[in-house]
Structure formats: structure tokens, C-alpha cells
Tab-separated table of C-alpha atoms in Angstrom:
chain	number	residue	atom	x	y	z
G	6	MET	CA	-0.130	0.238	-0.014
G	7	LEU	CA	1.541	3.182	-1.278
G	8	THR	CA	1.542	5.987	1.643
G	9	LEU	CA	-0.237	9.213	0.669
G	10	THR	CA	3.273	10.798	-0.085
G	11	ASP	CA	3.911	8.483	-2.354
G	12	GLN	CA	0.697	8.859	-4.025
G	13	LEU	CA	0.381	12.336	-4.431
G	14	LEU	CA	3.804	11.943	-6.025
G	15	LEU	CA	3.057	8.983	-8.513
G	16	VAL	CA	-0.132	11.384	-9.326
G	17	ALA	CA	2.508	14.281	-9.951
G	18	ARG	CA	4.806	12.646	-12.034
G	19	ALA	CA	2.030	11.143	-14.378
G	20	TYR	CA	0.474	14.357	-14.873
G	21	CYS	CA	3.357	15.790	-15.432
G	22	ALA	CA	4.791	13.149	-18.335
G	23	ALA	CA	1.021	13.634	-19.842
G	24	GLU	CA	1.311	17.876	-19.807
G	25	SER	CA	4.893	17.670	-20.544
G	26	VAL	CA	5.651	19.734	-17.337
G	27	SER	CA	7.831	19.947	-14.541
G	28	LEU	CA	7.077	18.874	-10.794
G	29	SER	CA	7.492	22.938	-10.296
G	30	VAL	CA	4.980	23.868	-12.508
G	31	ALA	CA	2.693	21.032	-11.162
G	32	GLY	CA	3.143	22.140	-7.600
G	33	ARG	CA	2.441	25.695	-8.733
G	34	ARG	CA	-1.037	24.313	-10.305
G	35	ALA	CA	-2.025	22.402	-7.576
G	36	PHE	CA	-0.452	23.694	-4.221
G	37	ASP	CA	0.389	27.300	-5.473
G	38	GLU	CA	3.930	26.533	-4.413
G	39	SER	CA	6.677	25.711	-6.708
G	40	LYS	CA	8.852	24.123	-4.732
G	41	LEU	CA	6.738	21.874	-2.598
G	42	LEU	CA	6.240	18.924	-5.194
G	43	VAL	CA	10.135	19.060	-5.521
G	44	ASP	CA	10.822	19.153	-1.959
G	45	LEU	CA	8.459	16.593	-1.164
G	46	GLU	CA	10.347	14.055	-3.690
G	47	ARG	CA	13.617	14.881	-2.202
G	48	GLY	CA	12.240	14.129	1.284
G	49	HIS	CA	12.315	17.904	2.670
G	50	SER	CA	8.711	18.600	2.929
G	51	SER	CA	5.585	17.397	4.178
G	52	PRO	CA	2.104	18.882	3.335
G	53	THR	CA	-0.933	18.578	5.665
G	54	LEU	CA	-2.975	15.777	4.763
G	55	LYS	CA	-5.940	18.458	3.800
G	56	ARG	CA	-3.277	20.094	1.778
G	57	SER	CA	-2.381	16.890	0.292
G	58	ASP	CA	-6.481	15.552	0.037
G	59	ARG	CA	-7.250	18.861	-2.022
G	60	ALA	CA	-3.985	18.435	-4.275
G	61	LEU	CA	-5.380	15.143	-4.980
G	62	TRP	CA	-8.452	16.074	-5.744
G	63	TRP	CA	-7.019	19.633	-8.232
G	64	PHE	CA	-5.130	16.812	-10.085
G	65	SER	CA	-8.368	14.813	-10.462
G	66	ALA	CA	-10.532	17.834	-11.691
G	67	ASN	CA	-7.483	18.636	-14.082
G	68	TRP	CA	-6.440	15.242	-15.166
G	69	PRO	CA	-5.550	15.076	-19.195
G	70	ALA	CA	-8.972	13.095	-20.619
G	71	GLU	CA	-6.344	10.907	-22.470
G	72	THR	CA	-4.333	9.959	-19.736
G	73	ALA	CA	-5.047	6.697	-17.629
G	74	TRP	CA	-5.200	7.654	-13.592
G	75	PRO	CA	-2.384	5.620	-11.834
G	76	ALA	CA	-4.355	2.263	-11.013
G	77	ASP	CA	-2.345	2.260	-7.893
G	78	VAL	CA	-4.204	5.414	-6.557
G	79	PRO	CA	-7.868	6.187	-5.715
G	80	ARG	CA	-9.426	8.829	-7.352
G	81	PRO	CA	-10.931	11.724	-5.666
G	82	ASP	CA	-14.308	12.752	-6.996
G	83	PRO	CA	-13.564	15.847	-9.330
G	84	THR	CA	-16.922	17.278	-8.806
G	85	VAL	CA	-16.888	17.324	-5.160
G	86	GLU	CA	-14.306	20.111	-4.082
G	87	PRO	CA	-12.681	19.632	-0.479
G	88	GLU	CA	-12.453	21.934	2.140
G	89	ALA	CA	-9.568	24.518	1.704
G	90	PRO	CA	-7.129	24.468	4.260
G	91	ARG	CA	-7.463	27.301	6.458
G	92	ARG	CA	-4.221	29.437	7.164
G	93	ARG	CA	-3.668	30.545	10.973
G	94	SER	CA	-3.369	34.361	11.137
G	95	ARG	CA	-1.534	35.873	14.344
G	96	GLU	CA	-5.002	36.680	15.264
G	97	THR	CA	-6.158	33.229	16.239
G	98	VAL	CA	-2.759	32.191	17.932
G	99	PRO	CA	-3.178	33.143	21.571
G	100	ASP	CA	-1.170	35.567	23.287
G	101	MET	CA	0.956	32.636	25.753
G	102	ALA	CA	1.006	35.674	28.569
G	103	GLU	CA	-2.357	35.700	28.508
G	104	ALA	CA	-3.149	32.301	28.534
G	105	ARG	CA	-0.517	31.621	31.458
G	106	VAL	CA	-2.947	33.933	33.601
G	107	ALA	CA	-5.898	32.298	32.983
């Protein structure tokens, strides 16, 4: 059984081959970060589960029609968009000084 990282890289590589693009381009398209898939391949990155799920969904929704989806990876339903990961703002992080007082 493939790990989520292995599944994501397998799908990303197949997409890159079908579209004749680099992992950097695929990363920018799927994650809006050109270095993420390259760093993931090198073992220097680990996206959250939500980001990974969303990227797999993005690949599924944008998959080239003439290309077979990798058989070892369950294909997400391209019509059901997953929840976008929330970015933490400074306002949502509790002030540690206030937390100690309480």
C-alpha cells in the first residue's frame, strides 16, 4: 500500500508526463507553490493531510482526458471540492502571556 506522499508523487509525475511540465509547474498549479512537490520528492517537505487531499482532488479535476489515472491511487471525485485548508492568522494564535494568566 502506498503512503499518501507516494500517491501524491505518483499522480504528480504522471500528470507532468502527460502535460510535458516539470514538478515545479505541477506544484504551482496544484499547491500554488512551485517548490513543494520538488521538496516532497527530495524528502524535504511534508504537506498537511488537507493540503495533500486538496492537491489530489486538483489533479483529479484537471486530469488530462487522454491519460489513465494511476491504478494504485484512488481517484477523488472531481465534482466534490474538498474544504480548503485554513491559514492561521496571527489573530487566531493565543497570546502565551494571556494563556498563562488564565
